Amino acid sequence: MQEYIIEGGRKLEGEVYISGSKNASLPIIAASILNGSSTKLYHVPNIHDTQITLKILKYLGCKVSKNGDKIEINSKPMKSTEIPEDLMRQMRSTVIMAGAIVGRFKEAVFTYPGGCEIGARPIDLHLNAFKKLGINIEENAGFIRCKCDKIIGANINLDFPSVGATENIILASVLAEGETTITNAAMEPEIEDLAIFLNRMGAKIEGAGTNIVKITGVKKLKEVSYKVMPDRIETGTFLCAAAVTGGNLILNQVVPEHITPIIYKLQEAGAKIEVGNKKIEIQVPKKLKAVDIKTMPYPGFPTDMQSIFGAMLTTAKGTSVIIENIFENRYKYLTELQRMGAKIQIEGKMAVIKGVKRLSAATVTSTDLRGGAALVIAGLGARGITKVENIEYIQRGYEKLEEKLTKIGAKIELKNT
Ligand code: EPZ
């Protein structure tokens, strides 16, 4: 196991270069299955989740080579259409590989990805959409077998604007016969990035990033090179790290319009934020003011920033109210923050945080990716030495976190236990 040892109370100052987006890279890596040819990707973060996704491609027979943040995939030699259970269960979002596999091979076998720390995370919207596309689905003993002669374009309405389901429908229908329309589609920037990537491959996708996406099936897709968009949640994480230490940071290689709700909320809390071309500068007063947040599908306040913002609000002036509307179990990190002296009350979807002067260091345990990041944020602002255990969760989604934080003045050390 590994842990972070963080000596809190140090102002973060300087420049940070944000990595490529985890949540754009995963569907784009899966989409490289579709062209049966070569795909060159740049700016892919070297993190556990992208490593697992590439491992699955290799297992299925693709050729994969990596050189820094450049990845080369050739899916021509791919021969298997069955995702191995042990790899499937290592990550929730492997389910979007199913859409790419069935999109090209008209068959796929995979297992239920299983819930995770933040909720049950069912895939009913994915499977119902596959059925609408003419894919037969058989389930038994946790295995899901998809098979069809051809995929026929359909009109699909999503009960909930699910990010993964929207991505899976796009992946399964780019080579379909006819037109597919998704209504109530998720509008996250990662979906737009996937569509731009696929259109560069020769797909015909319109409306990605809005709630109505139209995919016109094509016969063939060609080789492609692509640079993945910056990670908007990593961007928000570093803004909150600056905020919690009263620091002054410049973030480079970012897309400010991807994090509008986060910028507005930080400004409401008293932070001074300048937005430039692919750049954000944040300066923070001694004490932030309490603010209320409600998580919503994009373009609302992102659920992935809820825990990170919550950690920052534990020492804001006043009482903040958080409402988590997307996942049913995304407050576990708050119990850990109470060990550091945070004053918190949880009532169902609502968490009430009464700001205290300062948190005190403690040994705390990560239970999920963004909850773990929240504990790091809390440790950066706390008095004394905080130990964050189980940081494997954090390494799933943040590339070289301790290196980036050290460069801007944090005292954080990675320790094997
Ligand atoms: C994606 O997960 C992201 N992961 C999550 O980021 C993010 O929190 C989430 O979208 C919401 O923005 C990746 O992109 C790899 P959903 P996904 O389908 O696709 C319910 C992180 O920290 N639902 O939009 O799984 C579901 O239970 C991760 O980087 C169904 O009920 O999210 C949840 O309550 C965490 N049935 C809600 O919809 C389904 O078939 C949103 O889920 C699918 C989803």
Short mmCIF file of C-alpha atoms and ligand atoms in Angstrom, two decimals:
data_model
loop_
_atom_site.label_atom_id
_atom_site.label_comp_id
_atom_site.label_asym_id
_atom_site.label_seq_id
_atom_site.Cartn_x
_atom_site.Cartn_y
_atom_site.Cartn_z
CA MET A 1 0.00 0.00 0.00
CA GLN A 2 1.10 3.61 -0.37
CA GLU A 3 0.37 6.79 1.55
CA TYR A 4 0.98 10.55 1.31
CA ILE A 5 2.66 12.38 4.20
CA ILE A 6 1.64 16.05 3.97
CA GLU A 7 2.98 18.92 6.09
CA GLY A 8 0.15 21.44 5.89
CA GLY A 9 0.00 25.23 6.14
CA ARG A 10 2.31 26.09 3.23
CA LYS A 11 1.10 28.60 0.59
CA LEU A 12 0.99 27.10 -2.93
CA GLU A 13 2.51 29.48 -5.47
CA GLY A 14 3.76 29.18 -9.04
CA GLU A 15 2.68 27.47 -12.26
CA VAL A 16 1.07 24.05 -12.84
CA TYR A 17 0.74 22.28 -16.19
CA ILE A 18 -2.52 20.29 -16.21
CA SER A 19 -2.47 16.76 -17.70
CA GLY A 20 -4.79 15.33 -20.32
CA SER A 21 -8.30 14.36 -19.28
CA LYS A 22 -8.80 10.89 -17.74
CA ASN A 23 -12.51 10.92 -18.62
CA ALA A 24 -11.88 11.89 -22.24
CA SER A 25 -8.93 9.49 -22.67
CA LEU A 26 -10.86 6.37 -21.58
CA PRO A 27 -13.62 6.49 -24.25
CA ILE A 28 -11.13 7.72 -26.88
CA ILE A 29 -8.78 4.77 -26.18
CA ALA A 30 -11.80 2.44 -26.44
CA ALA A 31 -12.80 4.11 -29.74
CA SER A 32 -9.43 3.15 -31.27
CA ILE A 33 -10.94 -0.35 -31.63
CA LEU A 34 -13.33 0.91 -34.29
CA ASN A 35 -11.00 1.79 -37.18
CA GLY A 36 -9.15 -1.58 -37.30
CA SER A 37 -6.10 0.51 -38.05
CA SER A 38 -3.65 2.82 -36.29
CA THR A 39 -4.46 5.56 -33.80
CA LYS A 40 -1.89 7.99 -32.36
CA LEU A 41 -2.94 9.74 -29.12
CA TYR A 42 -1.16 12.61 -27.34
CA HIS A 43 -1.63 14.17 -23.88
CA VAL A 44 -3.05 10.92 -22.41
CA PRO A 45 -2.35 10.92 -18.65
CA ASN A 46 -0.21 7.99 -17.46
CA ILE A 47 -2.53 6.86 -14.63
CA HIS A 48 -3.93 3.55 -13.41
CA ASP A 49 -7.20 3.89 -15.33
CA THR A 50 -5.58 4.53 -18.72
CA GLN A 51 -3.06 1.74 -18.02
CA ILE A 52 -5.88 -0.75 -17.38
CA THR A 53 -7.74 0.33 -20.52
CA LEU A 54 -4.59 -0.19 -22.64
CA LYS A 55 -4.00 -3.56 -20.93
CA ILE A 56 -7.48 -4.66 -22.04
CA LEU A 57 -6.74 -3.56 -25.65
CA LYS A 58 -3.53 -5.62 -25.59
CA TYR A 59 -5.43 -8.62 -24.15
CA LEU A 60 -7.93 -8.33 -27.03
CA GLY A 61 -5.04 -8.50 -29.53
CA CYS A 62 -4.33 -4.83 -30.31
CA LYS A 63 -0.74 -3.60 -30.66
CA VAL A 64 -0.05 -0.87 -28.09
CA SER A 65 3.13 1.17 -27.69
CA LYS A 66 3.77 4.09 -25.32
CA ASN A 67 6.35 6.83 -25.41
CA GLY A 68 5.76 9.40 -22.67
CA ASP A 69 2.29 10.83 -23.16
CA LYS A 70 2.20 9.60 -26.77
CA ILE A 71 0.34 6.32 -27.29
CA GLU A 72 0.19 4.32 -30.53
CA ILE A 73 -2.57 1.71 -30.93
CA ASN A 74 -3.12 -0.61 -33.88
CA SER A 75 -6.43 -2.45 -33.59
CA LYS A 76 -6.06 -4.33 -36.90
CA PRO A 77 -4.76 -7.53 -35.23
CA MET A 78 -7.54 -7.46 -32.60
CA LYS A 79 -9.21 -10.88 -32.51
CA SER A 80 -10.94 -11.35 -29.12
CA THR A 81 -14.25 -9.71 -28.25
CA GLU A 82 -14.36 -10.84 -24.62
CA ILE A 83 -13.18 -8.46 -21.88
CA PRO A 84 -11.47 -10.52 -19.11
CA GLU A 85 -13.38 -10.39 -15.82
CA ASP A 86 -10.38 -9.56 -13.65
CA LEU A 87 -9.56 -6.48 -15.74
CA MET A 88 -13.25 -5.56 -16.11
CA ARG A 89 -13.67 -5.39 -12.38
CA GLN A 90 -10.63 -3.18 -11.84
CA MET A 91 -12.43 -0.19 -13.24
CA ARG A 92 -16.01 1.00 -13.56
CA SER A 93 -15.73 2.62 -16.93
CA THR A 94 -14.52 -0.47 -18.79
CA VAL A 95 -18.16 -0.88 -19.79
CA ILE A 96 -17.63 1.71 -22.56
CA MET A 97 -15.24 -0.72 -24.27
CA ALA A 98 -18.28 -2.91 -24.92
CA GLY A 99 -19.80 -0.26 -27.20
CA ALA A 100 -16.64 -0.08 -29.29
CA ILE A 101 -16.22 -3.88 -29.50
CA VAL A 102 -19.83 -4.55 -30.49
CA GLY A 103 -19.74 -1.53 -32.83
CA ARG A 104 -16.97 -3.15 -34.88
CA PHE A 105 -17.42 -6.90 -34.35
CA LYS A 106 -21.21 -7.08 -33.78
CA GLU A 107 -20.49 -9.12 -30.66
CA ALA A 108 -18.97 -8.59 -27.22
CA VAL A 109 -18.79 -10.41 -23.90
CA PHE A 110 -18.20 -8.54 -20.68
CA THR A 111 -19.16 -8.69 -17.03
CA TYR A 112 -21.08 -6.30 -14.88
CA PRO A 113 -18.43 -3.72 -13.91
CA GLY A 114 -19.68 -3.85 -10.33
CA GLY A 115 -20.50 -0.90 -8.16
CA CYS A 116 -17.84 1.20 -6.55
CA GLU A 117 -17.31 3.33 -3.51
CA ILE A 118 -19.56 6.15 -4.75
CA GLY A 119 -22.64 4.17 -5.67
CA ALA A 120 -24.28 1.14 -7.26
CA ARG A 121 -23.56 2.49 -10.74
CA PRO A 122 -25.92 0.32 -12.75
CA ILE A 123 -25.64 -0.02 -16.56
CA ASP A 124 -29.34 -0.43 -17.41
CA LEU A 125 -29.30 2.68 -19.65
CA HIS A 126 -26.39 1.21 -21.63
CA LEU A 127 -28.05 -2.19 -22.11
CA ASN A 128 -31.50 -0.78 -22.98
CA ALA A 129 -29.85 1.41 -25.62
CA PHE A 130 -27.96 -1.57 -27.07
CA LYS A 131 -31.26 -3.45 -27.40
CA LYS A 132 -32.77 -0.47 -29.27
CA LEU A 133 -29.82 -0.71 -31.70
CA GLY A 134 -30.82 -4.29 -32.49
CA ILE A 135 -28.20 -5.95 -30.27
CA ASN A 136 -29.35 -9.18 -28.58
CA ILE A 137 -28.28 -9.34 -24.95
CA GLU A 138 -28.02 -12.46 -22.81
CA GLU A 139 -27.05 -12.25 -19.18
CA ASN A 140 -26.05 -15.04 -16.87
CA ALA A 141 -23.71 -15.49 -13.93
CA GLY A 142 -22.66 -11.87 -14.17
CA PHE A 143 -21.62 -12.22 -17.82
CA ILE A 144 -23.31 -10.13 -20.53
CA ARG A 145 -23.21 -11.50 -24.09
CA CYS A 146 -24.03 -9.07 -26.91
CA LYS A 147 -24.58 -10.33 -30.45
CA CYS A 148 -26.28 -9.17 -33.67
CA ASP A 149 -25.99 -9.52 -37.44
CA LYS A 150 -25.93 -5.77 -37.89
CA ILE A 151 -26.48 -2.67 -35.79
CA ILE A 152 -29.43 -0.61 -36.96
CA GLY A 153 -29.60 3.10 -36.14
CA ALA A 154 -32.41 4.02 -33.72
CA ASN A 155 -33.94 6.91 -31.75
CA ILE A 156 -32.85 6.56 -28.13
CA ASN A 157 -34.04 8.71 -25.25
CA LEU A 158 -32.02 8.50 -22.02
CA ASP A 159 -34.02 8.60 -18.76
CA PHE A 160 -30.94 10.27 -17.23
CA PRO A 161 -28.20 12.12 -19.18
CA SER A 162 -25.66 9.38 -18.38
CA VAL A 163 -22.11 10.17 -19.56
CA GLY A 164 -21.13 6.53 -20.04
CA ALA A 165 -24.37 5.54 -21.73
CA THR A 166 -24.11 8.48 -24.16
CA GLU A 167 -20.52 7.47 -25.00
CA ASN A 168 -21.47 3.80 -25.39
CA ILE A 169 -24.30 4.58 -27.79
CA ILE A 170 -21.99 6.75 -29.92
CA LEU A 171 -19.33 4.00 -29.97
CA ALA A 172 -21.85 1.30 -30.90
CA SER A 173 -23.55 3.32 -33.65
CA VAL A 174 -20.76 5.04 -35.67
CA LEU A 175 -20.56 1.96 -37.97
CA ALA A 176 -24.28 1.14 -37.80
CA GLU A 177 -26.71 1.10 -40.72
CA GLY A 178 -28.74 4.29 -40.73
CA GLU A 179 -29.10 7.14 -38.27
CA THR A 180 -29.10 7.13 -34.46
CA THR A 181 -30.44 10.05 -32.45
CA ILE A 182 -29.81 10.33 -28.71
CA THR A 183 -32.17 12.68 -26.86
CA ASN A 184 -31.46 13.78 -23.29
CA ALA A 185 -27.82 12.99 -24.06
CA ALA A 186 -25.12 13.94 -21.53
CA MET A 187 -23.39 17.21 -22.53
CA GLU A 188 -20.03 16.82 -20.76
CA PRO A 189 -16.97 18.19 -22.67
CA GLU A 190 -15.48 14.67 -22.70
CA ILE A 191 -18.33 13.59 -25.00
CA GLU A 192 -17.56 16.45 -27.37
CA ASP A 193 -13.87 15.43 -27.33
CA LEU A 194 -14.83 11.84 -28.19
CA ALA A 195 -17.02 13.05 -31.08
CA ILE A 196 -14.31 15.33 -32.50
CA PHE A 197 -11.88 12.38 -32.32
CA LEU A 198 -14.33 10.01 -34.04
CA ASN A 199 -15.26 12.57 -36.74
CA ARG A 200 -11.54 12.90 -37.47
CA MET A 201 -11.60 9.11 -37.92
CA GLY A 202 -14.35 9.59 -40.53
CA ALA A 203 -17.46 9.19 -38.37
CA LYS A 204 -20.50 11.44 -38.85
CA ILE A 205 -21.55 12.78 -35.41
CA GLU A 206 -23.44 16.04 -34.90
CA GLY A 207 -24.59 17.80 -31.73
CA ALA A 208 -22.10 16.25 -29.28
CA GLY A 209 -21.95 18.56 -26.24
CA THR A 210 -25.67 19.32 -26.57
CA ASN A 211 -28.59 17.18 -25.35
CA ILE A 212 -29.41 15.90 -28.84
CA VAL A 213 -26.67 13.90 -30.61
CA LYS A 214 -27.10 12.53 -34.14
CA ILE A 215 -24.87 9.74 -35.47
CA THR A 216 -25.05 8.76 -39.15
CA GLY A 217 -23.53 5.31 -39.61
CA VAL A 218 -20.56 5.03 -42.02
CA LYS A 219 -18.95 1.98 -43.62
CA LYS A 220 -15.34 2.45 -42.61
CA LEU A 221 -13.17 4.51 -40.30
CA LYS A 222 -9.58 5.50 -40.98
CA GLU A 223 -6.38 6.00 -39.00
CA VAL A 224 -6.18 9.11 -36.87
CA SER A 225 -3.91 11.21 -34.61
CA TYR A 226 -5.39 13.21 -31.75
CA LYS A 227 -4.48 15.31 -28.72
CA VAL A 228 -6.80 14.71 -25.75
CA MET A 229 -8.41 17.72 -24.00
CA PRO A 230 -7.07 18.90 -20.62
CA ASP A 231 -8.50 17.40 -17.41
CA ARG A 232 -11.16 19.81 -16.10
CA ILE A 233 -11.40 18.05 -12.71
CA GLU A 234 -7.63 18.19 -12.16
CA THR A 235 -7.91 21.91 -13.04
CA GLY A 236 -10.59 22.37 -10.38
CA THR A 237 -8.57 20.35 -7.88
CA PHE A 238 -5.53 22.65 -8.18
CA LEU A 239 -7.73 25.75 -7.93
CA CYS A 240 -9.09 24.40 -4.63
CA ALA A 241 -5.57 23.50 -3.46
CA ALA A 242 -4.58 27.15 -3.99
CA ALA A 243 -7.76 28.31 -2.26
CA VAL A 244 -7.24 26.17 0.84
CA THR A 245 -3.63 27.42 1.33
CA GLY A 246 -4.33 31.11 0.56
CA GLY A 247 -2.00 30.69 -2.40
CA ASN A 248 -1.51 32.21 -5.84
CA LEU A 249 -1.39 29.79 -8.80
CA ILE A 250 -1.27 29.95 -12.58
CA LEU A 251 -2.72 26.90 -14.32
CA ASN A 252 -1.54 26.28 -17.88
CA GLN A 253 -2.92 24.12 -20.72
CA VAL A 254 -6.50 24.43 -19.43
CA VAL A 255 -9.92 25.16 -21.01
CA PRO A 256 -11.53 27.74 -18.66
CA GLU A 257 -14.99 27.39 -20.24
CA HIS A 258 -15.04 23.72 -19.16
CA ILE A 259 -15.11 24.76 -15.48
CA THR A 260 -17.37 27.83 -15.45
CA PRO A 261 -19.44 26.69 -12.40
CA ILE A 262 -16.25 26.02 -10.41
CA ILE A 263 -14.80 29.45 -11.28
CA TYR A 264 -18.08 31.20 -10.34
CA LYS A 265 -18.32 29.35 -7.03
CA LEU A 266 -14.70 30.15 -6.13
CA GLN A 267 -15.32 33.83 -6.97
CA GLU A 268 -18.49 33.73 -4.82
CA ALA A 269 -16.29 32.39 -2.01
CA GLY A 270 -13.98 35.38 -2.43
CA ALA A 271 -11.20 34.09 -4.69
CA LYS A 272 -9.82 36.42 -7.39
CA ILE A 273 -9.67 34.57 -10.73
CA GLU A 274 -8.25 35.84 -14.03
CA VAL A 275 -9.06 33.78 -17.13
CA GLY A 276 -6.71 33.91 -20.12
CA ASN A 277 -6.13 31.90 -23.27
CA LYS A 278 -5.70 28.30 -22.01
CA LYS A 279 -4.67 29.82 -18.65
CA ILE A 280 -6.30 30.54 -15.27
CA GLU A 281 -4.73 32.56 -12.46
CA ILE A 282 -6.14 32.37 -8.94
CA GLN A 283 -5.33 34.60 -5.93
CA VAL A 284 -7.00 33.89 -2.64
CA PRO A 285 -7.73 36.08 0.41
CA LYS A 286 -6.86 34.86 3.89
CA LYS A 287 -10.29 33.45 4.54
CA LEU A 288 -12.84 32.14 2.02
CA LYS A 289 -16.57 32.68 2.52
CA ALA A 290 -18.98 29.72 2.82
CA VAL A 291 -20.98 28.88 -0.37
CA ASP A 292 -23.70 26.37 -1.23
CA ILE A 293 -23.28 23.82 -4.04
CA LYS A 294 -25.68 21.48 -5.82
CA THR A 295 -24.16 18.87 -8.15
CA MET A 296 -25.86 18.57 -11.55
CA PRO A 297 -25.15 17.07 -14.97
CA TYR A 298 -23.00 19.33 -17.18
CA PRO A 299 -23.08 22.34 -17.46
CA GLY A 300 -24.04 22.32 -13.76
CA PHE A 301 -21.58 21.99 -10.88
CA PRO A 302 -19.74 18.67 -11.48
CA THR A 303 -20.22 15.84 -8.99
CA ASP A 304 -16.51 15.02 -9.33
CA MET A 305 -15.69 18.36 -7.69
CA GLN A 306 -18.12 17.92 -4.78
CA SER A 307 -15.71 16.28 -2.34
CA ILE A 308 -12.80 18.53 -3.32
CA PHE A 309 -14.92 21.64 -2.79
CA GLY A 310 -16.33 20.19 0.44
CA ALA A 311 -12.82 19.77 1.84
CA MET A 312 -12.04 23.39 1.02
CA LEU A 313 -15.29 24.64 2.64
CA THR A 314 -14.50 23.04 6.03
CA THR A 315 -12.42 26.15 6.89
CA ALA A 316 -14.49 28.81 5.06
CA LYS A 317 -16.20 31.56 7.07
CA GLY A 318 -19.85 30.55 7.72
CA THR A 319 -21.96 27.49 6.94
CA SER A 320 -22.04 25.77 3.52
CA VAL A 321 -24.73 23.40 2.25
CA ILE A 322 -23.88 20.71 -0.30
CA ILE A 323 -26.50 18.71 -2.20
CA GLU A 324 -25.15 15.67 -4.12
CA ASN A 325 -27.69 14.87 -6.82
CA ILE A 326 -25.75 12.45 -9.02
CA PHE A 327 -24.35 9.60 -6.90
CA GLU A 328 -25.93 8.09 -3.81
CA ASN A 329 -22.81 7.50 -1.78
CA ARG A 330 -20.34 10.30 -2.32
CA TYR A 331 -19.98 11.65 1.25
CA LYS A 332 -17.63 9.04 2.78
CA TYR A 333 -14.73 11.53 2.75
CA LEU A 334 -16.64 13.75 5.21
CA THR A 335 -16.28 11.20 7.99
CA GLU A 336 -12.51 11.33 7.49
CA LEU A 337 -12.57 15.15 7.57
CA GLN A 338 -14.43 15.03 10.91
CA ARG A 339 -11.34 13.25 12.28
CA MET A 340 -9.44 16.42 11.35
CA GLY A 341 -11.88 18.61 13.27
CA ALA A 342 -14.35 19.49 10.50
CA LYS A 343 -17.90 20.29 11.69
CA ILE A 344 -20.25 18.36 9.39
CA GLN A 345 -23.82 17.09 9.44
CA ILE A 346 -25.08 14.69 6.75
CA GLU A 347 -28.82 14.35 6.08
CA GLY A 348 -29.38 12.07 3.02
CA LYS A 349 -28.30 13.96 -0.11
CA MET A 350 -27.45 17.04 1.95
CA ALA A 351 -24.25 17.82 3.86
CA VAL A 352 -24.02 20.91 6.08
CA ILE A 353 -20.48 22.14 6.72
CA LYS A 354 -19.90 24.68 9.51
CA GLY A 355 -16.56 26.41 8.84
CA VAL A 356 -13.90 26.05 11.54
CA LYS A 357 -10.75 28.17 11.93
CA ARG A 358 -8.37 25.42 10.77
CA LEU A 359 -8.28 21.62 10.47
CA SER A 360 -5.78 19.63 12.52
CA ALA A 361 -3.63 16.96 10.97
CA ALA A 362 -4.63 13.31 11.37
CA THR A 363 -4.25 9.93 9.69
CA VAL A 364 -7.09 9.60 7.17
CA THR A 365 -8.04 6.94 4.60
CA SER A 366 -9.09 7.40 0.98
CA THR A 367 -12.19 5.46 -0.03
CA ASP A 368 -12.52 6.65 -3.63
CA LEU A 369 -10.70 8.75 -6.21
CA ARG A 370 -12.17 12.22 -5.62
CA GLY A 371 -12.73 11.58 -1.90
CA GLY A 372 -9.01 10.82 -1.66
CA ALA A 373 -8.17 14.05 -3.49
CA ALA A 374 -10.36 15.88 -0.95
CA LEU A 375 -8.24 14.47 1.90
CA VAL A 376 -5.08 15.76 0.21
CA ILE A 377 -6.69 19.22 -0.08
CA ALA A 378 -7.58 19.09 3.62
CA GLY A 379 -4.02 18.00 4.52
CA LEU A 380 -2.51 20.90 2.55
CA GLY A 381 -4.48 23.38 4.66
CA ALA A 382 -4.31 21.59 8.03
CA ARG A 383 -1.93 22.36 10.88
CA GLY A 384 0.68 19.59 11.26
CA ILE A 385 1.49 16.37 9.41
CA THR A 386 -1.45 14.57 7.77
CA LYS A 387 -1.13 10.97 6.58
CA VAL A 388 -3.46 10.00 3.70
CA GLU A 389 -3.68 6.20 3.34
CA ASN A 390 -4.83 4.10 0.36
CA ILE A 391 -3.65 6.64 -2.17
CA GLU A 392 -3.93 4.02 -4.94
CA TYR A 393 -7.44 5.43 -5.35
CA ILE A 394 -5.99 8.89 -6.01
CA GLN A 395 -3.38 7.59 -8.43
CA ARG A 396 -6.22 6.23 -10.56
CA GLY A 397 -7.06 9.76 -11.68
CA TYR A 398 -4.17 12.15 -10.98
CA GLU A 399 -0.86 12.01 -12.84
CA LYS A 400 2.29 12.87 -10.79
CA LEU A 401 0.17 14.64 -8.13
CA GLU A 402 2.90 14.77 -5.48
CA GLU A 403 5.45 16.03 -8.05
CA LYS A 404 3.15 18.83 -9.25
CA LEU A 405 2.27 19.86 -5.68
CA THR A 406 5.92 19.85 -4.57
CA LYS A 407 6.84 22.11 -7.51
CA ILE A 408 4.44 24.79 -6.20
CA GLY A 409 5.62 24.68 -2.59
CA ALA A 410 3.76 21.81 -0.90
CA LYS A 411 5.57 19.45 1.44
CA ILE A 412 4.19 16.05 0.36
CA GLU A 413 5.97 12.73 0.31
CA LEU A 414 4.86 9.39 -1.19
CA LYS A 415 5.61 6.49 1.18
CA ASN A 416 5.29 2.75 0.73
CA THR A 417 3.81 1.12 3.83
C1 EPZ B 1 -18.74 9.39 -15.65
O1 EPZ B 1 -19.15 8.23 -14.95
C2 EPZ B 1 -17.38 9.75 -15.08
N1 EPZ B 1 -16.43 8.66 -15.32
C3 EPZ B 1 -17.49 9.99 -13.57
O2 EPZ B 1 -16.20 10.40 -13.10
C4 EPZ B 1 -18.49 11.13 -13.35
O3 EPZ B 1 -18.67 11.29 -11.95
C5 EPZ B 1 -19.84 10.77 -13.99
O4 EPZ B 1 -19.64 10.48 -15.40
C6 EPZ B 1 -20.84 11.90 -13.88
O5 EPZ B 1 -20.33 13.06 -14.44
C7 EPZ B 1 -15.86 8.56 -16.54
O6 EPZ B 1 -16.14 9.34 -17.44
C8 EPZ B 1 -14.88 7.44 -16.73
P1 EPZ B 1 -23.11 8.43 -15.37
P2 EPZ B 1 -20.45 7.39 -15.46
O7 EPZ B 1 -23.45 7.26 -16.22
O8 EPZ B 1 -20.51 7.42 -16.94
C9 EPZ B 1 -26.76 6.58 -13.01
C10 EPZ B 1 -14.32 10.35 -11.71
O9 EPZ B 1 -14.17 10.62 -10.52
N2 EPZ B 1 -26.82 5.57 -14.09
O10 EPZ B 1 -23.30 9.82 -15.93
O11 EPZ B 1 -20.46 6.10 -14.77
C11 EPZ B 1 -25.51 6.39 -12.15
O12 EPZ B 1 -25.74 5.40 -11.17
C12 EPZ B 1 -15.53 9.56 -12.16
O13 EPZ B 1 -13.54 10.70 -12.63
C13 EPZ B 1 -27.86 4.67 -14.11
O14 EPZ B 1 -28.75 4.71 -13.26
O15 EPZ B 1 -21.61 8.32 -14.87
C14 EPZ B 1 -25.32 7.74 -11.55
O16 EPZ B 1 -26.17 7.88 -10.42
C15 EPZ B 1 -16.41 9.14 -10.99
N3 EPZ B 1 -27.91 3.73 -15.10
C16 EPZ B 1 -25.78 8.69 -12.66
O17 EPZ B 1 -26.57 7.89 -13.56
C17 EPZ B 1 -26.94 3.66 -16.07
O18 EPZ B 1 -27.05 2.79 -16.96
C18 EPZ B 1 -24.62 9.31 -13.43
O19 EPZ B 1 -23.89 8.27 -13.98
C19 EPZ B 1 -25.88 4.58 -16.03
C20 EPZ B 1 -25.83 5.53 -15.03
#
